[in-house]
mmCIF file of C-alpha atoms in Angstrom:
data_model
loop_
_atom_site.group_PDB
_atom_site.id
_atom_site.type_symbol
_atom_site.label_atom_id
_atom_site.label_comp_id
_atom_site.label_asym_id
_atom_site.label_seq_id
_atom_site.Cartn_x
_atom_site.Cartn_y
_atom_site.Cartn_z
ATOM 1 C CA UNK J 1 58.325 -12.656 43.752
ATOM 2 C CA UNK J 2 55.961 -15.313 45.234
ATOM 3 C CA UNK J 3 53.509 -12.564 46.073
ATOM 4 C CA UNK J 4 53.248 -11.490 42.431
ATOM 5 C CA UNK J 5 52.677 -15.118 41.217
ATOM 6 C CA UNK J 6 49.895 -15.433 43.949
ATOM 7 C CA UNK J 7 48.296 -12.138 42.735
ATOM 8 C CA UNK J 8 48.359 -13.365 39.098
ATOM 9 C CA UNK J 9 46.819 -16.629 40.065
ATOM 10 C CA UNK J 10 44.082 -14.967 42.123
ATOM 11 C CA UNK J 11 43.320 -12.501 39.264
ATOM 12 C CA UNK J 12 43.096 -15.565 36.840
ATOM 13 C CA UNK J 13 40.583 -17.285 39.077
ATOM 14 C CA UNK J 14 38.433 -14.215 39.606
ATOM 15 C CA UNK J 15 38.337 -13.830 35.695
ATOM 16 C CA UNK J 16 37.403 -17.550 35.429
ATOM 17 C CA UNK J 17 34.677 -16.988 37.948
ATOM 18 C CA UNK J 18 33.257 -14.033 36.285
ATOM 19 C CA UNK J 19 33.091 -15.872 33.017
ATOM 20 C CA UNK J 20 30.942 -18.611 34.422
ATOM 21 C CA UNK J 21 33.689 -21.390 33.824
ATOM 22 C CA UNK J 22 32.849 -23.114 37.062
ATOM 23 C CA UNK J 23 34.533 -23.025 40.560
ATOM 24 C CA UNK J 24 37.950 -21.895 40.634
ATOM 25 C CA UNK J 25 38.798 -24.362 43.605
ATOM 26 C CA UNK J 26 37.118 -27.523 44.098
ATOM 27 C CA UNK J 27 36.170 -28.997 47.327
ATOM 28 C CA UNK J 28 39.318 -31.057 47.595
ATOM 29 C CA UNK J 29 41.412 -28.066 46.770
ATOM 30 C CA UNK J 30 39.801 -26.062 49.496
ATOM 31 C CA UNK J 31 40.503 -28.888 52.144
ATOM 32 C CA UNK J 32 44.126 -29.017 50.923
ATOM 33 C CA UNK J 33 44.425 -25.247 51.465
ATOM 34 C CA UNK J 34 42.886 -25.645 54.906
ATOM 35 C CA UNK J 35 45.427 -28.168 55.858
ATOM 36 C CA UNK J 36 48.343 -26.101 54.428
ATOM 37 C CA UNK J 37 47.267 -22.972 56.275
ATOM 38 C CA UNK J 38 46.630 -25.078 59.511
ATOM 39 C CA UNK J 39 50.261 -26.291 59.166
ATOM 40 C CA UNK J 40 51.741 -22.887 58.564
ATOM 41 C CA UNK J 41 49.847 -21.496 61.466
ATOM 42 C CA UNK J 42 50.988 -24.383 63.742
ATOM 43 C CA UNK J 43 54.659 -23.847 62.783
ATOM 44 C CA UNK J 44 54.264 -20.204 63.408
ATOM 45 C CA UNK J 45 52.850 -20.961 66.795
ATOM 46 C CA UNK J 46 55.490 -23.555 67.703
ATOM 47 C CA UNK J 47 58.374 -21.026 66.838
ATOM 48 C CA UNK J 48 57.470 -19.095 69.983
ATOM 49 C CA UNK J 49 56.289 -21.958 72.062
ATOM 50 C CA UNK J 50 59.503 -23.873 71.445
ATOM 51 C CA UNK J 51 61.685 -20.902 72.353
ATOM 52 C CA UNK J 52 59.799 -20.245 75.708
ATOM 53 C CA UNK J 53 59.803 -24.136 76.542
ATOM 54 C CA UNK J 54 63.577 -24.286 76.151
ATOM 55 C CA UNK J 55 64.185 -20.981 78.165
ATOM 56 C CA UNK J 56 61.904 -22.343 80.829
ATOM 57 C CA UNK J 57 63.700 -25.640 80.903
ATOM 58 C CA UNK J 58 67.198 -23.843 81.138
ATOM 59 C CA UNK J 59 66.097 -21.578 83.944
ATOM 60 C CA UNK J 60 63.613 -23.186 86.020
ATOM 61 C CA UNK J 61 64.154 -26.786 85.293
ATOM 62 C CA UNK J 62 60.472 -27.627 84.721
ATOM 63 C CA UNK J 63 59.582 -31.061 83.798
ATOM 64 C CA UNK J 64 60.542 -32.075 80.236
ATOM 65 C CA UNK J 65 57.219 -33.597 79.694
ATOM 66 C CA UNK J 66 55.378 -30.346 80.275
ATOM 67 C CA UNK J 67 57.672 -28.610 77.718
ATOM 68 C CA UNK J 68 57.065 -31.279 75.289
ATOM 69 C CA UNK J 69 53.298 -31.106 75.607
ATOM 70 C CA UNK J 70 53.388 -27.490 75.241
ATOM 71 C CA UNK J 71 55.460 -27.842 72.156
ATOM 72 C CA UNK J 72 53.358 -30.576 70.516
ATOM 73 C CA UNK J 73 50.133 -28.931 71.249
ATOM 74 C CA UNK J 74 49.676 -26.721 68.145
ATOM 75 C CA UNK J 75 50.247 -29.859 65.866
ATOM 76 C CA UNK J 76 46.751 -31.080 67.130
ATOM 77 C CA UNK J 77 45.334 -28.430 64.826
ATOM 78 C CA UNK J 78 46.968 -29.857 61.951
ATOM 79 C CA UNK J 79 45.753 -33.367 62.846
ATOM 80 C CA UNK J 80 42.088 -32.124 63.056
ATOM 81 C CA UNK J 81 42.239 -30.543 59.591
ATOM 82 C CA UNK J 82 43.728 -33.740 58.344
ATOM 83 C CA UNK J 83 40.827 -35.490 59.618
ATOM 84 C CA UNK J 84 38.426 -33.121 57.874
ATOM 85 C CA UNK J 85 40.422 -33.718 54.553
ATOM 86 C CA UNK J 86 39.846 -37.630 54.912
ATOM 87 C CA UNK J 87 36.170 -36.943 55.635
ATOM 88 C CA UNK J 88 35.693 -34.741 52.702
#
């Protein structure tokens, strides 16, 4: 259902661009899209990293700090994209 809505929005944007109605997405909109996609990617990465860190803690009893750093590392991507949003 969401895919159909996104397809319709994409088609509307393309029609707008062909008619010369100006940019479909402004610079701020593109920056917000970048932050959203970076957040989605970080969440996707943390899914696997978190499971692996918990498994390593359970089996090998590695340091909790190492597991925490490995889990939080993908969030730095989102922080860097937020910096670009504020600089835009």
